[in-house]
Amino acid sequence: MTASSAAFAALSGLGFGLSLIVAIGAQNAFVLRQGVRGQHVLPVIAVCAVSDIVLIGAGVAGFGTVVESFPAVLTVARYAGAAFLVGYALLAARRALGSSALIADTAGASVAVGASVLTCLALTWLNPHVYLDTLVLLGSFASTYAAPDRWFLAAGAMLASVLWFLALGYGARRLGPLFARPIAWRVLDSLIAVIMLALAVGLLLA
């Protein structure tokens, strides 16, 4: 292992990690909403980042082969995740269509940090795609590198996750003036409902 090969592996991991995580999904939509509201942002970011770090480490360590050997794990996650996404989509739709949407969300009742963390955990760990992305895809990509460089690649992918969620969670606060208008919350919740429902259908049809 040389310094240049380690740096290349880390940069490869950073790029590969960003390519997997920077997408419109249930987890990112939830982080965005929490960021706009400025509510429990750090705990939510921590849950997302730590979850990714654990999964990336497991994928690089070779646990992707375990998942591939037991497809029932992904099947259970698929149906449980789809059910949760449908439920969350209905809640978002109710917020968008209900009278509460006429009031700016930042002035609404605060959701307990425990509820936010549990929701984030469910959106993360009940999504079978997270296992495919980290354990299988990233794990397979990392396996093409020699043992020492492999972990530099993992570090790069972990850094990508941390940077992305920090940017998404705290960067969303810049949208505060926009979301001072109630109609903006209706649009956001409507988009979240559509995204969650589409992801649920995608899981069931996969």
mmCIF file of C-alpha atoms in Angstrom:
data_model
loop_
_atom_site.group_PDB
_atom_site.id
_atom_site.type_symbol
_atom_site.label_atom_id
_atom_site.label_comp_id
_atom_site.label_asym_id
_atom_site.label_seq_id
_atom_site.Cartn_x
_atom_site.Cartn_y
_atom_site.Cartn_z
ATOM 1 C CA MET A 1 0.000 0.000 0.000
ATOM 2 C CA THR A 2 1.272 3.475 -0.888
ATOM 3 C CA ALA A 3 0.058 6.931 0.095
ATOM 4 C CA SER A 4 -1.175 7.540 -3.456
ATOM 5 C CA SER A 5 -3.122 4.267 -3.588
ATOM 6 C CA ALA A 6 -4.687 4.965 -0.191
ATOM 7 C CA ALA A 7 -5.685 8.476 -1.294
ATOM 8 C CA PHE A 8 -7.132 7.121 -4.547
ATOM 9 C CA ALA A 9 -9.123 4.506 -2.633
ATOM 10 C CA ALA A 10 -10.459 7.142 -0.223
ATOM 11 C CA LEU A 11 -11.490 9.444 -3.076
ATOM 12 C CA SER A 12 -13.104 6.510 -4.878
ATOM 13 C CA GLY A 13 -15.059 5.703 -1.737
ATOM 14 C CA LEU A 14 -16.102 9.336 -1.355
ATOM 15 C CA GLY A 15 -17.374 9.496 -4.936
ATOM 16 C CA PHE A 16 -19.034 6.095 -4.836
ATOM 17 C CA GLY A 17 -20.676 6.877 -1.500
ATOM 18 C CA LEU A 18 -22.084 10.170 -2.769
ATOM 19 C CA SER A 19 -23.390 8.499 -5.919
ATOM 20 C CA LEU A 20 -25.378 6.084 -3.759
ATOM 21 C CA ILE A 21 -26.698 8.516 -1.177
ATOM 22 C CA VAL A 22 -27.442 11.687 -3.150
ATOM 23 C CA ALA A 23 -30.876 10.740 -4.412
ATOM 24 C CA ILE A 24 -34.474 11.563 -3.611
ATOM 25 C CA GLY A 25 -35.516 8.951 -1.099
ATOM 26 C CA ALA A 26 -37.502 8.470 2.079
ATOM 27 C CA GLN A 27 -34.536 9.070 4.377
ATOM 28 C CA ASN A 28 -33.346 12.206 2.580
ATOM 29 C CA ALA A 29 -36.880 13.621 2.433
ATOM 30 C CA PHE A 30 -37.248 13.146 6.184
ATOM 31 C CA VAL A 31 -33.886 14.787 6.933
ATOM 32 C CA LEU A 32 -34.813 17.691 4.654
ATOM 33 C CA ARG A 33 -38.106 18.228 6.451
ATOM 34 C CA GLN A 34 -36.475 18.110 9.878
ATOM 35 C CA GLY A 35 -33.821 20.528 8.670
ATOM 36 C CA VAL A 36 -36.368 23.010 7.355
ATOM 37 C CA ARG A 37 -38.232 22.849 10.653
ATOM 38 C CA GLY A 38 -34.989 23.068 12.627
ATOM 39 C CA GLN A 39 -36.248 20.241 14.816
ATOM 40 C CA HIS A 40 -33.955 17.553 16.299
ATOM 41 C CA VAL A 41 -31.615 18.009 13.340
ATOM 42 C CA LEU A 42 -28.437 16.760 15.033
ATOM 43 C CA PRO A 43 -29.981 13.514 16.436
ATOM 44 C CA VAL A 44 -31.544 12.743 13.043
ATOM 45 C CA ILE A 45 -28.266 13.401 11.219
ATOM 46 C CA ALA A 46 -26.428 11.265 13.777
ATOM 47 C CA VAL A 47 -28.823 8.336 13.277
ATOM 48 C CA CYS A 48 -28.433 8.489 9.493
ATOM 49 C CA ALA A 49 -24.664 8.876 9.540
ATOM 50 C CA VAL A 50 -23.989 6.229 12.202
ATOM 51 C CA SER A 51 -26.327 3.788 10.449
ATOM 52 C CA ASP A 52 -24.446 4.301 7.186
ATOM 53 C CA ILE A 53 -21.073 3.937 8.911
ATOM 54 C CA VAL A 54 -22.150 0.617 10.439
ATOM 55 C CA LEU A 55 -23.559 -0.666 7.147
ATOM 56 C CA ILE A 56 -20.563 0.497 5.100
ATOM 57 C CA GLY A 57 -18.185 -1.161 7.554
ATOM 58 C CA ALA A 58 -20.198 -4.370 7.383
ATOM 59 C CA GLY A 59 -20.259 -4.270 3.589
ATOM 60 C CA VAL A 60 -16.506 -3.800 3.310
ATOM 61 C CA ALA A 61 -16.007 -6.569 5.876
ATOM 62 C CA GLY A 62 -17.879 -8.948 3.572
ATOM 63 C CA PHE A 63 -21.357 -9.171 5.079
ATOM 64 C CA GLY A 64 -22.895 -8.650 1.660
ATOM 65 C CA THR A 65 -22.368 -12.335 0.945
ATOM 66 C CA VAL A 66 -24.413 -13.148 4.041
ATOM 67 C CA VAL A 67 -27.321 -11.027 2.811
ATOM 68 C CA GLU A 68 -27.162 -12.663 -0.609
ATOM 69 C CA SER A 69 -27.222 -16.086 1.046
ATOM 70 C CA PHE A 70 -30.407 -15.257 2.981
ATOM 71 C CA PRO A 71 -32.750 -13.444 0.570
ATOM 72 C CA ALA A 72 -35.597 -13.782 3.102
ATOM 73 C CA VAL A 73 -34.007 -10.913 5.040
ATOM 74 C CA LEU A 74 -34.535 -8.551 2.122
ATOM 75 C CA THR A 75 -38.055 -9.889 1.570
ATOM 76 C CA VAL A 76 -39.075 -9.124 5.150
ATOM 77 C CA ALA A 77 -37.473 -5.684 4.944
ATOM 78 C CA ARG A 78 -39.227 -5.009 1.647
ATOM 79 C CA TYR A 79 -42.753 -5.610 2.933
ATOM 80 C CA ALA A 80 -42.170 -4.018 6.330
ATOM 81 C CA GLY A 81 -40.589 -1.009 4.655
ATOM 82 C CA ALA A 82 -43.416 -0.703 2.130
ATOM 83 C CA ALA A 83 -46.017 -0.755 4.908
ATOM 84 C CA PHE A 84 -44.149 1.906 6.858
ATOM 85 C CA LEU A 85 -43.722 4.112 3.776
ATOM 86 C CA VAL A 86 -47.440 3.913 2.958
ATOM 87 C CA GLY A 87 -48.271 4.943 6.519
ATOM 88 C CA TYR A 88 -45.831 7.852 6.394
ATOM 89 C CA ALA A 89 -47.184 8.894 2.985
ATOM 90 C CA LEU A 90 -50.714 9.027 4.409
ATOM 91 C CA LEU A 91 -49.545 11.175 7.323
ATOM 92 C CA ALA A 92 -47.795 13.568 4.944
ATOM 93 C CA ALA A 93 -50.891 13.725 2.744
ATOM 94 C CA ARG A 94 -53.058 14.486 5.769
ATOM 95 C CA ARG A 95 -50.707 17.320 6.745
ATOM 96 C CA ALA A 96 -50.870 18.693 3.200
ATOM 97 C CA LEU A 97 -54.660 18.494 2.914
ATOM 98 C CA GLY A 98 -55.701 19.120 6.495
ATOM 99 C CA SER A 99 -56.421 22.428 8.166
ATOM 100 C CA SER A 100 -53.150 22.231 10.099
ATOM 101 C CA ALA A 101 -51.319 22.833 6.823
ATOM 102 C CA LEU A 102 -52.750 26.365 6.807
ATOM 103 C CA ILE A 103 -50.342 27.233 9.635
ATOM 104 C CA ALA A 104 -46.618 27.373 9.058
ATOM 105 C CA ASP A 105 -45.143 24.119 10.298
ATOM 106 C CA THR A 106 -42.410 25.830 12.307
ATOM 107 C CA ALA A 107 -45.116 27.204 14.589
ATOM 108 C CA GLY A 108 -46.739 23.826 15.074
ATOM 109 C CA ALA A 109 -46.371 21.394 17.922
ATOM 110 C CA SER A 110 -42.902 19.956 18.418
ATOM 111 C CA VAL A 111 -42.456 16.239 17.840
ATOM 112 C CA ALA A 112 -40.539 14.440 20.570
ATOM 113 C CA VAL A 113 -36.928 13.674 19.789
ATOM 114 C CA GLY A 114 -37.584 9.979 20.450
ATOM 115 C CA ALA A 115 -40.333 9.879 17.833
ATOM 116 C CA SER A 116 -38.091 11.608 15.290
ATOM 117 C CA VAL A 117 -35.226 9.202 15.964
ATOM 118 C CA LEU A 118 -37.490 6.135 15.738
ATOM 119 C CA THR A 119 -38.965 7.384 12.461
ATOM 120 C CA CYS A 120 -35.491 7.942 11.075
ATOM 121 C CA LEU A 121 -34.378 4.482 12.203
ATOM 122 C CA ALA A 122 -37.383 2.898 10.502
ATOM 123 C CA LEU A 123 -36.848 4.832 7.265
ATOM 124 C CA THR A 124 -33.218 3.709 7.274
ATOM 125 C CA TRP A 125 -33.263 0.094 8.427
ATOM 126 C CA LEU A 126 -36.580 -0.976 6.877
ATOM 127 C CA ASN A 127 -35.363 0.025 3.427
ATOM 128 C CA PRO A 128 -33.960 -3.029 1.631
ATOM 129 C CA HIS A 129 -32.162 -0.759 -0.837
ATOM 130 C CA VAL A 130 -29.844 0.402 1.922
ATOM 131 C CA TYR A 131 -28.598 -3.169 2.287
ATOM 132 C CA LEU A 132 -28.164 -3.572 -1.438
ATOM 133 C CA ASP A 133 -26.314 -0.259 -1.705
ATOM 134 C CA THR A 134 -23.974 -0.673 1.261
ATOM 135 C CA LEU A 135 -23.590 -4.393 1.886
ATOM 136 C CA VAL A 136 -23.778 -5.658 -1.687
ATOM 137 C CA LEU A 137 -22.846 -2.868 -4.129
ATOM 138 C CA LEU A 138 -20.309 -1.045 -1.997
ATOM 139 C CA GLY A 139 -19.048 -4.317 -0.559
ATOM 140 C CA SER A 140 -18.512 -5.736 -4.034
ATOM 141 C CA PHE A 141 -16.783 -2.550 -5.179
ATOM 142 C CA ALA A 142 -14.507 -2.586 -2.115
ATOM 143 C CA SER A 143 -13.581 -6.214 -2.721
ATOM 144 C CA THR A 144 -11.711 -5.142 -5.862
ATOM 145 C CA TYR A 145 -9.217 -3.289 -3.675
ATOM 146 C CA ALA A 146 -6.399 -4.794 -1.623
ATOM 147 C CA ALA A 147 -7.095 -5.225 2.097
ATOM 148 C CA PRO A 148 -5.359 -2.052 3.354
ATOM 149 C CA ASP A 149 -6.777 0.229 0.655
ATOM 150 C CA ARG A 150 -10.217 -1.285 1.065
ATOM 151 C CA TRP A 151 -10.636 0.410 4.427
ATOM 152 C CA PHE A 152 -9.513 3.759 3.058
ATOM 153 C CA LEU A 153 -12.295 3.356 0.512
ATOM 154 C CA ALA A 154 -14.693 2.613 3.377
ATOM 155 C CA ALA A 155 -13.495 5.735 5.199
ATOM 156 C CA GLY A 156 -14.146 7.816 2.083
ATOM 157 C CA ALA A 157 -17.680 6.421 1.754
ATOM 158 C CA MET A 158 -18.337 7.042 5.459
ATOM 159 C CA LEU A 159 -17.121 10.626 5.105
ATOM 160 C CA ALA A 160 -19.442 11.086 2.128
ATOM 161 C CA SER A 161 -22.395 10.049 4.283
ATOM 162 C CA VAL A 162 -21.484 12.365 7.147
ATOM 163 C CA LEU A 163 -20.894 15.346 4.838
ATOM 164 C CA TRP A 164 -24.109 14.745 2.902
ATOM 165 C CA PHE A 165 -26.389 14.544 5.925
ATOM 166 C CA LEU A 166 -24.746 17.564 7.568
ATOM 167 C CA ALA A 167 -25.229 19.566 4.371
ATOM 168 C CA LEU A 168 -28.809 18.362 3.906
ATOM 169 C CA GLY A 169 -29.901 18.824 7.513
ATOM 170 C CA TYR A 170 -28.295 22.177 8.237
ATOM 171 C CA GLY A 171 -28.357 23.507 4.685
ATOM 172 C CA ALA A 172 -32.132 23.143 4.683
ATOM 173 C CA ARG A 173 -32.337 25.990 7.200
ATOM 174 C CA ARG A 174 -31.540 28.402 4.372
ATOM 175 C CA LEU A 175 -34.979 27.539 3.019
ATOM 176 C CA GLY A 176 -36.563 29.006 6.146
ATOM 177 C CA PRO A 177 -37.849 32.220 4.482
ATOM 178 C CA LEU A 178 -39.490 30.173 1.746
ATOM 179 C CA PHE A 179 -41.217 27.912 4.243
ATOM 180 C CA ALA A 180 -42.522 30.859 6.246
ATOM 181 C CA ARG A 181 -45.405 30.620 3.783
ATOM 182 C CA PRO A 182 -47.958 27.890 4.592
ATOM 183 C CA ILE A 183 -48.369 26.953 0.913
ATOM 184 C CA ALA A 184 -44.710 25.894 0.819
ATOM 185 C CA TRP A 185 -45.387 23.311 3.538
ATOM 186 C CA ARG A 186 -48.329 21.993 1.581
ATOM 187 C CA VAL A 187 -46.147 21.552 -1.486
ATOM 188 C CA LEU A 188 -43.343 19.903 0.518
ATOM 189 C CA ASP A 189 -45.668 17.497 2.305
ATOM 190 C CA SER A 190 -47.415 16.689 -0.967
ATOM 191 C CA LEU A 191 -44.069 15.866 -2.584
ATOM 192 C CA ILE A 192 -43.048 13.768 0.422
ATOM 193 C CA ALA A 193 -46.336 11.846 0.247
ATOM 194 C CA VAL A 194 -45.835 11.150 -3.464
ATOM 195 C CA ILE A 195 -42.197 10.118 -2.960
ATOM 196 C CA MET A 196 -43.007 7.809 -0.060
ATOM 197 C CA LEU A 197 -45.905 6.190 -1.920
ATOM 198 C CA ALA A 198 -43.847 5.748 -5.090
ATOM 199 C CA LEU A 199 -41.023 4.153 -3.080
ATOM 200 C CA ALA A 200 -43.505 1.815 -1.385
ATOM 201 C CA VAL A 201 -44.900 0.715 -4.753
ATOM 202 C CA GLY A 202 -41.350 0.287 -6.031
ATOM 203 C CA LEU A 203 -40.493 -1.978 -3.103
ATOM 204 C CA LEU A 204 -43.565 -4.139 -3.646
ATOM 205 C CA LEU A 205 -42.903 -4.478 -7.377
ATOM 206 C CA ALA A 206 -39.166 -5.154 -6.975
#
